[in-house]
PDB file of C-alpha atoms in Angstrom:
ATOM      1  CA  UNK A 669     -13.094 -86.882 -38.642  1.00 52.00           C
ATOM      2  CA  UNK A 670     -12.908 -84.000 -36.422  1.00 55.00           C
ATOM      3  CA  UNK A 671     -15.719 -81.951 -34.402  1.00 52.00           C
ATOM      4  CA  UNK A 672     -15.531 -78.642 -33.118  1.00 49.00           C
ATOM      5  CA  UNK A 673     -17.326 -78.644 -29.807  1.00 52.00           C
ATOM      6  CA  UNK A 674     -17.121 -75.176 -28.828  1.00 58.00           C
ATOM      7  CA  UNK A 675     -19.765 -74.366 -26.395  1.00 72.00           C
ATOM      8  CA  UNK A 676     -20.070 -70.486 -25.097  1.00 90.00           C
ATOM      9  CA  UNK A 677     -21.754 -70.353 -21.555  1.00 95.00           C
ATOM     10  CA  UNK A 678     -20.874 -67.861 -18.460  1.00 96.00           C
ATOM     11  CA  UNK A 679     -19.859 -69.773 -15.069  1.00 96.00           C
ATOM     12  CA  UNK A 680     -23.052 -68.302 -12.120  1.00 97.00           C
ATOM     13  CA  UNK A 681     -20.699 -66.580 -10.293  1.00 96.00           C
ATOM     14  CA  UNK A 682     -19.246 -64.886 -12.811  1.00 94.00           C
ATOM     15  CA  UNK A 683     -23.093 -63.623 -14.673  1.00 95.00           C
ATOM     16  CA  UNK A 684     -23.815 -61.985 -11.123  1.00 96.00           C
ATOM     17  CA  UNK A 685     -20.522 -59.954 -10.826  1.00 94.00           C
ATOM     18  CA  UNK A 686     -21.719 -58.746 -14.338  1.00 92.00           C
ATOM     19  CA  UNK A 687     -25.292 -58.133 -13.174  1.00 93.00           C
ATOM     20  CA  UNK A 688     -23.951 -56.170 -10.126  1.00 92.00           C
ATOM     21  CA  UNK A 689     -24.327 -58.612  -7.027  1.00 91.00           C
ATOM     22  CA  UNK A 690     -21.929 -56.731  -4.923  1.00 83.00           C
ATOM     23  CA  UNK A 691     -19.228 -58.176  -2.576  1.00 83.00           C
ATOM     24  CA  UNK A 692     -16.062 -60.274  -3.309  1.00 83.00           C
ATOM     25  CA  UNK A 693     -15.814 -63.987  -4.787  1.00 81.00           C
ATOM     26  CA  UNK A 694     -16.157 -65.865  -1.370  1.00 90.00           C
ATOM     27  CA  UNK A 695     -19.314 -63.644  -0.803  1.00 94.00           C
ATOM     28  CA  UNK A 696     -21.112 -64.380  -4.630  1.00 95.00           C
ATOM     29  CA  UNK A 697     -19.984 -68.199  -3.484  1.00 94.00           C
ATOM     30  CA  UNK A 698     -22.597 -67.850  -0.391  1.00 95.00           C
ATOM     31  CA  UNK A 699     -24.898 -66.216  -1.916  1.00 96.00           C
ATOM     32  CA  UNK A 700     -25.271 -68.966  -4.359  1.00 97.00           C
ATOM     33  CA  UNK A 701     -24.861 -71.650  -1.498  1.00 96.00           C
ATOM     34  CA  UNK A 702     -27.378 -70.296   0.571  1.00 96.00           C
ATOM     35  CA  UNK A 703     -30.129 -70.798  -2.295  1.00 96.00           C
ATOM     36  CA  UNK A 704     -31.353 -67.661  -3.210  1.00 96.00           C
ATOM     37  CA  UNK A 705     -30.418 -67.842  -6.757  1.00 98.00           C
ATOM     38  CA  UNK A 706     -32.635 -69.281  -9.178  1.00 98.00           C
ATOM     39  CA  UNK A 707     -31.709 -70.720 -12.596  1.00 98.00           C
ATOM     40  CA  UNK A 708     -35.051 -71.344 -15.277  1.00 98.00           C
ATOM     41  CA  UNK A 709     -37.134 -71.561 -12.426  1.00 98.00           C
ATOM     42  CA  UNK A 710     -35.473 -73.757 -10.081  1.00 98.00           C
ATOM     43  CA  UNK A 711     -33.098 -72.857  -7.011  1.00 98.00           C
ATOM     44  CA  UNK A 712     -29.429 -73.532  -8.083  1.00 98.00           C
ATOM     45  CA  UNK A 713     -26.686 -73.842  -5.277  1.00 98.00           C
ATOM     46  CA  UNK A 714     -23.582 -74.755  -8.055  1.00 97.00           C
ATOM     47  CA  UNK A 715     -21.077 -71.206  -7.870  1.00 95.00           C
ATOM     48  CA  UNK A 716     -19.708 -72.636 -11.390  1.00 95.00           C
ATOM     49  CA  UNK A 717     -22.918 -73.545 -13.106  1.00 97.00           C
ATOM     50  CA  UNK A 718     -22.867 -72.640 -16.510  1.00 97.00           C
ATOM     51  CA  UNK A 719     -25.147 -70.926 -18.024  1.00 97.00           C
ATOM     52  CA  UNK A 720     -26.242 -70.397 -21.933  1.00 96.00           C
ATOM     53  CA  UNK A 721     -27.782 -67.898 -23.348  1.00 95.00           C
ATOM     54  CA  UNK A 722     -31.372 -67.494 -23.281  1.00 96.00           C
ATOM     55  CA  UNK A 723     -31.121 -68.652 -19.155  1.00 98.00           C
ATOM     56  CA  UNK A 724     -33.041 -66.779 -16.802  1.00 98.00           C
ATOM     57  CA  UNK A 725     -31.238 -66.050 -13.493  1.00 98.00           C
ATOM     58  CA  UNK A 726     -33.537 -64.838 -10.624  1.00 98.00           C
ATOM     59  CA  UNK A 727     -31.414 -62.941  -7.711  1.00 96.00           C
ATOM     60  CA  UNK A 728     -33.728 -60.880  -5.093  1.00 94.00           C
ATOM     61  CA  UNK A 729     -37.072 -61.176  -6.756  1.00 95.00           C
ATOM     62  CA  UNK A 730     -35.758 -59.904 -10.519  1.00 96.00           C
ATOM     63  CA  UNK A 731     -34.713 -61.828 -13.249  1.00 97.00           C
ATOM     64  CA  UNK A 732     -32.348 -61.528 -15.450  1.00 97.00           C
ATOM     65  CA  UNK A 733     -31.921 -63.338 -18.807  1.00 97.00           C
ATOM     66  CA  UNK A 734     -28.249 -64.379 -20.001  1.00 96.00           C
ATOM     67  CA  UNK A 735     -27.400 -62.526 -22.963  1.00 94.00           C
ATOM     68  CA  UNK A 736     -25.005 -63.877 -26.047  1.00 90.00           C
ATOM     69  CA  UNK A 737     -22.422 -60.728 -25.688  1.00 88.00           C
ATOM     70  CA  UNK A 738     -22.263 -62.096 -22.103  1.00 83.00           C
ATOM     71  CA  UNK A 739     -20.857 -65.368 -22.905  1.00 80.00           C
ATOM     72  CA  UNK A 740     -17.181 -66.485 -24.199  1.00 69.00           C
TER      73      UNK A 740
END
């Protein structure tokens, strides 16, 4: 018996480059280290976190929910 375990998520860095965080990978990586990023509520310092849709991603005071065209 085989199962398909496909699961579609979007790595952190890679949702903030799409929601326009400006700068280059090493700076998204900081930003994420330094704890300003918040994932359902709770401060997230992972860059590769991944994230399903229906997340909420806070960045600066605005949130941002993850989308299923986002994802792979």
């Amino acid at each position: 018996m085989t199962q398909d375990i496909s699961t579609k998520y979007i790595e952190l860095n890679a949702f903030l480059r799409i929601i326009g965080v400006e700068g280059t990978g090493g700076k998204i990586k900081l930003i994420i280290r330094s704890g300003t990023v918040k994932v359902n509520g709770e401060i997230e310092t992972r860059n590769k976190r991944k994230l399903m849709a229906g997340d909420v991603v806070e960045y600066l005071g605005k949130e941002y929910t993850v989308e299923e065209k986002m994802i792979k």
